[in-house]
Amino acid sequence: QVQLVESGGGLVQAGGSLRLSCAASGNTYSINAMGWYRQAPGKQRELVASITNFGVTRYLDSVKGRFTISRDNANNTVYLQMNNLKPEDTAVYYCTANWAVYWGQGTQVTVSS
């Protein structure tokens, strides 16, 4: 099993920045990929960014150039650096591992205009 714990969410003004962190524990050697999903009330969950053990990254079109996903394998931690935040980014952000097999508890990100 793998356990994931997110942190770093909060309320920011449009144009501001946040960095989300996700610490993995348990059988971390089994993790081959991690990612960040988000879900706003009344909207479908969407994959924001993902990263593999080889460092290959992919991003949702609407966050390209603004968000950066990175991974610290030594500390079993994945990050999501979010710059130039927009009100449309408001959502609960979830950390996932192994293509959404494992999920964190979620952290709220709210962006005011």
mmCIF file with all atom_site columns, N, CA and C in Angstrom, residues 64-103:
data_model
loop_
_atom_site.group_PDB
_atom_site.id
_atom_site.type_symbol
_atom_site.label_atom_id
_atom_site.label_alt_id
_atom_site.label_comp_id
_atom_site.label_asym_id
_atom_site.label_entity_id
_atom_site.label_seq_id
_atom_site.pdbx_PDB_ins_code
_atom_site.Cartn_x
_atom_site.Cartn_y
_atom_site.Cartn_z
_atom_site.occupancy
_atom_site.B_iso_or_equiv
_atom_site.pdbx_formal_charge
_atom_site.auth_seq_id
_atom_site.auth_comp_id
_atom_site.auth_asym_id
_atom_site.auth_atom_id
_atom_site.pdbx_PDB_model_num
ATOM 1   N N  . LYS A 1 64  ? -0.542  24.859 -18.866 1.00 0.00 ? 64  LYS A N  1
ATOM 2   C CA . LYS A 1 64  ? 0.783   24.847 -19.474 1.00 0.00 ? 64  LYS A CA 1
ATOM 3   C C  . LYS A 1 64  ? 1.414   26.235 -19.410 1.00 0.00 ? 64  LYS A C  1
ATOM 4   N N  . GLY A 1 65  ? 2.676   26.270 -19.015 1.00 0.00 ? 65  GLY A N  1
ATOM 5   C CA . GLY A 1 65  ? 3.381   27.530 -18.883 1.00 0.00 ? 65  GLY A CA 1
ATOM 6   C C  . GLY A 1 65  ? 3.195   28.195 -17.543 1.00 0.00 ? 65  GLY A C  1
ATOM 7   N N  . ARG A 1 66  ? 2.234   27.737 -16.748 1.00 0.00 ? 66  ARG A N  1
ATOM 8   C CA . ARG A 1 66  ? 1.970   28.313 -15.432 1.00 0.00 ? 66  ARG A CA 1
ATOM 9   C C  . ARG A 1 66  ? 2.289   27.338 -14.295 1.00 0.00 ? 66  ARG A C  1
ATOM 10  N N  . PHE A 1 67  ? 2.020   26.059 -14.502 1.00 0.00 ? 67  PHE A N  1
ATOM 11  C CA . PHE A 1 67  ? 2.239   25.038 -13.472 1.00 0.00 ? 67  PHE A CA 1
ATOM 12  C C  . PHE A 1 67  ? 3.441   24.180 -13.833 1.00 0.00 ? 67  PHE A C  1
ATOM 13  N N  . THR A 1 68  ? 4.160   23.718 -12.819 1.00 0.00 ? 68  THR A N  1
ATOM 14  C CA . THR A 1 68  ? 5.280   22.815 -13.010 1.00 0.00 ? 68  THR A CA 1
ATOM 15  C C  . THR A 1 68  ? 5.205   21.691 -11.987 1.00 0.00 ? 68  THR A C  1
ATOM 16  N N  . ILE A 1 69  ? 5.225   20.451 -12.465 1.00 0.00 ? 69  ILE A N  1
ATOM 17  C CA . ILE A 1 69  ? 5.257   19.305 -11.576 1.00 0.00 ? 69  ILE A CA 1
ATOM 18  C C  . ILE A 1 69  ? 6.698   18.813 -11.474 1.00 0.00 ? 69  ILE A C  1
ATOM 19  N N  . SER A 1 70  ? 7.122   18.444 -10.275 1.00 0.00 ? 70  SER A N  1
ATOM 20  C CA . SER A 1 70  ? 8.463   17.923 -10.065 1.00 0.00 ? 70  SER A CA 1
ATOM 21  C C  . SER A 1 70  ? 8.410   16.835 -9.003  1.00 0.00 ? 70  SER A C  1
ATOM 22  N N  . ARG A 1 71  ? 9.497   16.082 -8.913  1.00 0.00 ? 71  ARG A N  1
ATOM 23  C CA . ARG A 1 71  ? 9.525   14.929 -8.021  1.00 0.00 ? 71  ARG A CA 1
ATOM 24  C C  . ARG A 1 71  ? 10.882  14.807 -7.368  1.00 0.00 ? 71  ARG A C  1
ATOM 25  N N  . ASP A 1 72  ? 10.888  14.559 -6.060  1.00 0.00 ? 72  ASP A N  1
ATOM 26  C CA . ASP A 1 72  ? 12.097  14.309 -5.301  1.00 0.00 ? 72  ASP A CA 1
ATOM 27  C C  . ASP A 1 72  ? 12.054  12.839 -4.892  1.00 0.00 ? 72  ASP A C  1
ATOM 28  N N  . ASN A 1 73  ? 12.697  11.985 -5.684  1.00 0.00 ? 73  ASN A N  1
ATOM 29  C CA . ASN A 1 73  ? 12.626  10.547 -5.441  1.00 0.00 ? 73  ASN A CA 1
ATOM 30  C C  . ASN A 1 73  ? 13.263  10.147 -4.110  1.00 0.00 ? 73  ASN A C  1
ATOM 31  N N  . ALA A 1 74  ? 14.330  10.839 -3.719  1.00 0.00 ? 74  ALA A N  1
ATOM 32  C CA . ALA A 1 74  ? 15.015  10.506 -2.475  1.00 0.00 ? 74  ALA A CA 1
ATOM 33  C C  . ALA A 1 74  ? 14.109  10.693 -1.266  1.00 0.00 ? 74  ALA A C  1
ATOM 34  N N  . ASN A 1 75  ? 13.220  11.674 -1.332  1.00 0.00 ? 75  ASN A N  1
ATOM 35  C CA . ASN A 1 75  ? 12.320  11.970 -0.221  1.00 0.00 ? 75  ASN A CA 1
ATOM 36  C C  . ASN A 1 75  ? 10.883  11.541 -0.492  1.00 0.00 ? 75  ASN A C  1
ATOM 37  N N  . ASN A 1 76  ? 10.652  10.853 -1.613  1.00 0.00 ? 76  ASN A N  1
ATOM 38  C CA . ASN A 1 76  ? 9.326   10.345 -1.959  1.00 0.00 ? 76  ASN A CA 1
ATOM 39  C C  . ASN A 1 76  ? 8.271   11.442 -1.918  1.00 0.00 ? 76  ASN A C  1
ATOM 40  N N  . THR A 1 77  ? 8.589   12.553 -2.548  1.00 0.00 ? 77  THR A N  1
ATOM 41  C CA . THR A 1 77  ? 7.717   13.710 -2.531  1.00 0.00 ? 77  THR A CA 1
ATOM 42  C C  . THR A 1 77  ? 7.533   14.260 -3.942  1.00 0.00 ? 77  THR A C  1
ATOM 43  N N  . VAL A 1 78  ? 6.314   14.654 -4.263  1.00 0.00 ? 78  VAL A N  1
ATOM 44  C CA . VAL A 1 78  ? 6.018   15.298 -5.531  1.00 0.00 ? 78  VAL A CA 1
ATOM 45  C C  . VAL A 1 78  ? 5.473   16.687 -5.243  1.00 0.00 ? 78  VAL A C  1
ATOM 46  N N  . TYR A 1 79  ? 5.791   17.637 -6.122  1.00 0.00 ? 79  TYR A N  1
ATOM 47  C CA . TYR A 1 79  ? 5.390   19.023 -5.939  1.00 0.00 ? 79  TYR A CA 1
ATOM 48  C C  . TYR A 1 79  ? 4.612   19.515 -7.152  1.00 0.00 ? 79  TYR A C  1
ATOM 49  N N  . LEU A 1 80  ? 3.777   20.506 -6.918  1.00 0.00 ? 80  LEU A N  1
ATOM 50  C CA . LEU A 1 80  ? 3.125   21.223 -8.001  1.00 0.00 ? 80  LEU A CA 1
ATOM 51  C C  . LEU A 1 80  ? 3.300   22.712 -7.736  1.00 0.00 ? 80  LEU A C  1
ATOM 52  N N  . GLN A 1 81  ? 4.191   23.339 -8.507  1.00 0.00 ? 81  GLN A N  1
ATOM 53  C CA . GLN A 1 81  ? 4.394   24.778 -8.426  1.00 0.00 ? 81  GLN A CA 1
ATOM 54  C C  . GLN A 1 81  ? 3.373   25.451 -9.324  1.00 0.00 ? 81  GLN A C  1
ATOM 55  N N  . MET A 1 82  ? 2.545   26.311 -8.757  1.00 0.00 ? 82  MET A N  1
ATOM 56  C CA . MET A 1 82  ? 1.475   26.969 -9.487  1.00 0.00 ? 82  MET A CA 1
ATOM 57  C C  . MET A 1 82  ? 1.727   28.469 -9.489  1.00 0.00 ? 82  MET A C  1
ATOM 58  N N  . ASN A 1 83  ? 1.978   29.019 -10.675 1.00 0.00 ? 83  ASN A N  1
ATOM 59  C CA . ASN A 1 83  ? 2.236   30.443 -10.836 1.00 0.00 ? 83  ASN A CA 1
ATOM 60  C C  . ASN A 1 83  ? 1.121   31.087 -11.652 1.00 0.00 ? 83  ASN A C  1
ATOM 61  N N  . ASN A 1 84  ? 1.008   32.401 -11.525 1.00 0.00 ? 84  ASN A N  1
ATOM 62  C CA . ASN A 1 84  ? -0.005  33.163 -12.251 1.00 0.00 ? 84  ASN A CA 1
ATOM 63  C C  . ASN A 1 84  ? -1.383  32.511 -12.122 1.00 0.00 ? 84  ASN A C  1
ATOM 64  N N  . LEU A 1 85  ? -1.774  32.256 -10.899 1.00 0.00 ? 85  LEU A N  1
ATOM 65  C CA . LEU A 1 85  ? -3.038  31.574 -10.643 1.00 0.00 ? 85  LEU A CA 1
ATOM 66  C C  . LEU A 1 85  ? -4.228  32.406 -11.092 1.00 0.00 ? 85  LEU A C  1
ATOM 67  N N  . LYS A 1 86  ? -5.250  31.712 -11.576 1.00 0.00 ? 86  LYS A N  1
ATOM 68  C CA . LYS A 1 86  ? -6.473  32.322 -12.056 1.00 0.00 ? 86  LYS A CA 1
ATOM 69  C C  . LYS A 1 86  ? -7.657  31.809 -11.248 1.00 0.00 ? 86  LYS A C  1
ATOM 70  N N  . PRO A 1 87  ? -8.757  32.573 -11.182 1.00 0.00 ? 87  PRO A N  1
ATOM 71  C CA . PRO A 1 87  ? -9.940  32.085 -10.461 1.00 0.00 ? 87  PRO A CA 1
ATOM 72  C C  . PRO A 1 87  ? -10.412 30.718 -10.957 1.00 0.00 ? 87  PRO A C  1
ATOM 73  N N  . GLU A 1 88  ? -10.212 30.426 -12.229 1.00 0.00 ? 88  GLU A N  1
ATOM 74  C CA . GLU A 1 88  ? -10.603 29.143 -12.789 1.00 0.00 ? 88  GLU A CA 1
ATOM 75  C C  . GLU A 1 88  ? -9.810  27.978 -12.213 1.00 0.00 ? 88  GLU A C  1
ATOM 76  N N  . ASP A 1 89  ? -8.703  28.261 -11.540 1.00 0.00 ? 89  ASP A N  1
ATOM 77  C CA . ASP A 1 89  ? -7.901  27.215 -10.918 1.00 0.00 ? 89  ASP A CA 1
ATOM 78  C C  . ASP A 1 89  ? -8.456  26.783 -9.563  1.00 0.00 ? 89  ASP A C  1
ATOM 79  N N  . THR A 1 90  ? -9.462  27.480 -9.058  1.00 0.00 ? 90  THR A N  1
ATOM 80  C CA . THR A 1 90  ? -10.044 27.145 -7.767  1.00 0.00 ? 90  THR A CA 1
ATOM 81  C C  . THR A 1 90  ? -10.617 25.734 -7.790  1.00 0.00 ? 90  THR A C  1
ATOM 82  N N  . ALA A 1 91  ? -10.172 24.900 -6.856  1.00 0.00 ? 91  ALA A N  1
ATOM 83  C CA . ALA A 1 91  ? -10.603 23.507 -6.807  1.00 0.00 ? 91  ALA A CA 1
ATOM 84  C C  . ALA A 1 91  ? -9.943  22.826 -5.619  1.00 0.00 ? 91  ALA A C  1
ATOM 85  N N  . VAL A 1 92  ? -10.386 21.614 -5.331  1.00 0.00 ? 92  VAL A N  1
ATOM 86  C CA . VAL A 1 92  ? -9.660  20.739 -4.431  1.00 0.00 ? 92  VAL A CA 1
ATOM 87  C C  . VAL A 1 92  ? -8.654  19.969 -5.269  1.00 0.00 ? 92  VAL A C  1
ATOM 88  N N  . TYR A 1 93  ? -7.398  20.014 -4.875  1.00 0.00 ? 93  TYR A N  1
ATOM 89  C CA . TYR A 1 93  ? -6.332  19.349 -5.606  1.00 0.00 ? 93  TYR A CA 1
ATOM 90  C C  . TYR A 1 93  ? -5.946  18.064 -4.885  1.00 0.00 ? 93  TYR A C  1
ATOM 91  N N  . TYR A 1 94  ? -5.875  16.976 -5.652  1.00 0.00 ? 94  TYR A N  1
ATOM 92  C CA . TYR A 1 94  ? -5.582  15.656 -5.104  1.00 0.00 ? 94  TYR A CA 1
ATOM 93  C C  . TYR A 1 94  ? -4.286  15.113 -5.681  1.00 0.00 ? 94  TYR A C  1
ATOM 94  N N  . CYS A 1 95  ? -3.447  14.592 -4.825  1.00 0.00 ? 95  CYS A N  1
ATOM 95  C CA . CYS A 1 95  ? -2.249  13.888 -5.241  1.00 0.00 ? 95  CYS A CA 1
ATOM 96  C C  . CYS A 1 95  ? -2.603  12.430 -5.511  1.00 0.00 ? 95  CYS A C  1
ATOM 97  N N  . THR A 1 96  ? -2.039  11.867 -6.580  1.00 0.00 ? 96  THR A N  1
ATOM 98  C CA . THR A 1 96  ? -2.282  10.470 -6.922  1.00 0.00 ? 96  THR A CA 1
ATOM 99  C C  . THR A 1 96  ? -0.970  9.776  -7.248  1.00 0.00 ? 96  THR A C  1
ATOM 100 N N  . ALA A 1 97  ? -0.981  8.453  -7.145  1.00 0.00 ? 97  ALA A N  1
ATOM 101 C CA . ALA A 1 97  ? 0.177   7.645  -7.494  1.00 0.00 ? 97  ALA A CA 1
ATOM 102 C C  . ALA A 1 97  ? -0.253  6.454  -8.333  1.00 0.00 ? 97  ALA A C  1
ATOM 103 N N  . ASN A 1 98  ? 0.625   6.040  -9.206  1.00 0.00 ? 98  ASN A N  1
ATOM 104 C CA . ASN A 1 98  ? 0.392   4.892  -10.091 1.00 0.00 ? 98  ASN A CA 1
ATOM 105 C C  . ASN A 1 98  ? -0.916  5.014  -10.854 1.00 0.00 ? 98  ASN A C  1
ATOM 106 N N  . TRP A 1 99  ? -1.026  6.131  -11.558 1.00 0.00 ? 99  TRP A N  1
ATOM 107 C CA . TRP A 1 99  ? -2.166  6.376  -12.442 1.00 0.00 ? 99  TRP A CA 1
ATOM 108 C C  . TRP A 1 99  ? -3.492  6.255  -11.700 1.00 0.00 ? 99  TRP A C  1
ATOM 109 N N  . ALA A 1 100 ? -3.584  6.957  -10.587 1.00 0.00 ? 100 ALA A N  1
ATOM 110 C CA . ALA A 1 100 ? -4.808  7.126  -9.796  1.00 0.00 ? 100 ALA A CA 1
ATOM 111 C C  . ALA A 1 100 ? -5.219  5.871  -9.029  1.00 0.00 ? 100 ALA A C  1
ATOM 112 N N  . VAL A 1 101 ? -4.291  4.963  -8.800  1.00 0.00 ? 101 VAL A N  1
ATOM 113 C CA . VAL A 1 101 ? -4.571  3.825  -7.939  1.00 0.00 ? 101 VAL A CA 1
ATOM 114 C C  . VAL A 1 101 ? -4.639  4.274  -6.478  1.00 0.00 ? 101 VAL A C  1
ATOM 115 N N  . TYR A 1 102 ? -3.757  5.205  -6.102  1.00 0.00 ? 102 TYR A N  1
ATOM 116 C CA . TYR A 1 102 ? -3.717  5.739  -4.744  1.00 0.00 ? 102 TYR A CA 1
ATOM 117 C C  . TYR A 1 102 ? -4.050  7.222  -4.764  1.00 0.00 ? 102 TYR A C  1
ATOM 118 N N  . TRP A 1 103 ? -4.739  7.680  -3.731  1.00 0.00 ? 103 TRP A N  1
ATOM 119 C CA . TRP A 1 103 ? -5.195  9.072  -3.635  1.00 0.00 ? 103 TRP A CA 1
ATOM 120 C C  . TRP A 1 103 ? -4.871  9.671  -2.279  1.00 0.00 ? 103 TRP A C  1
#
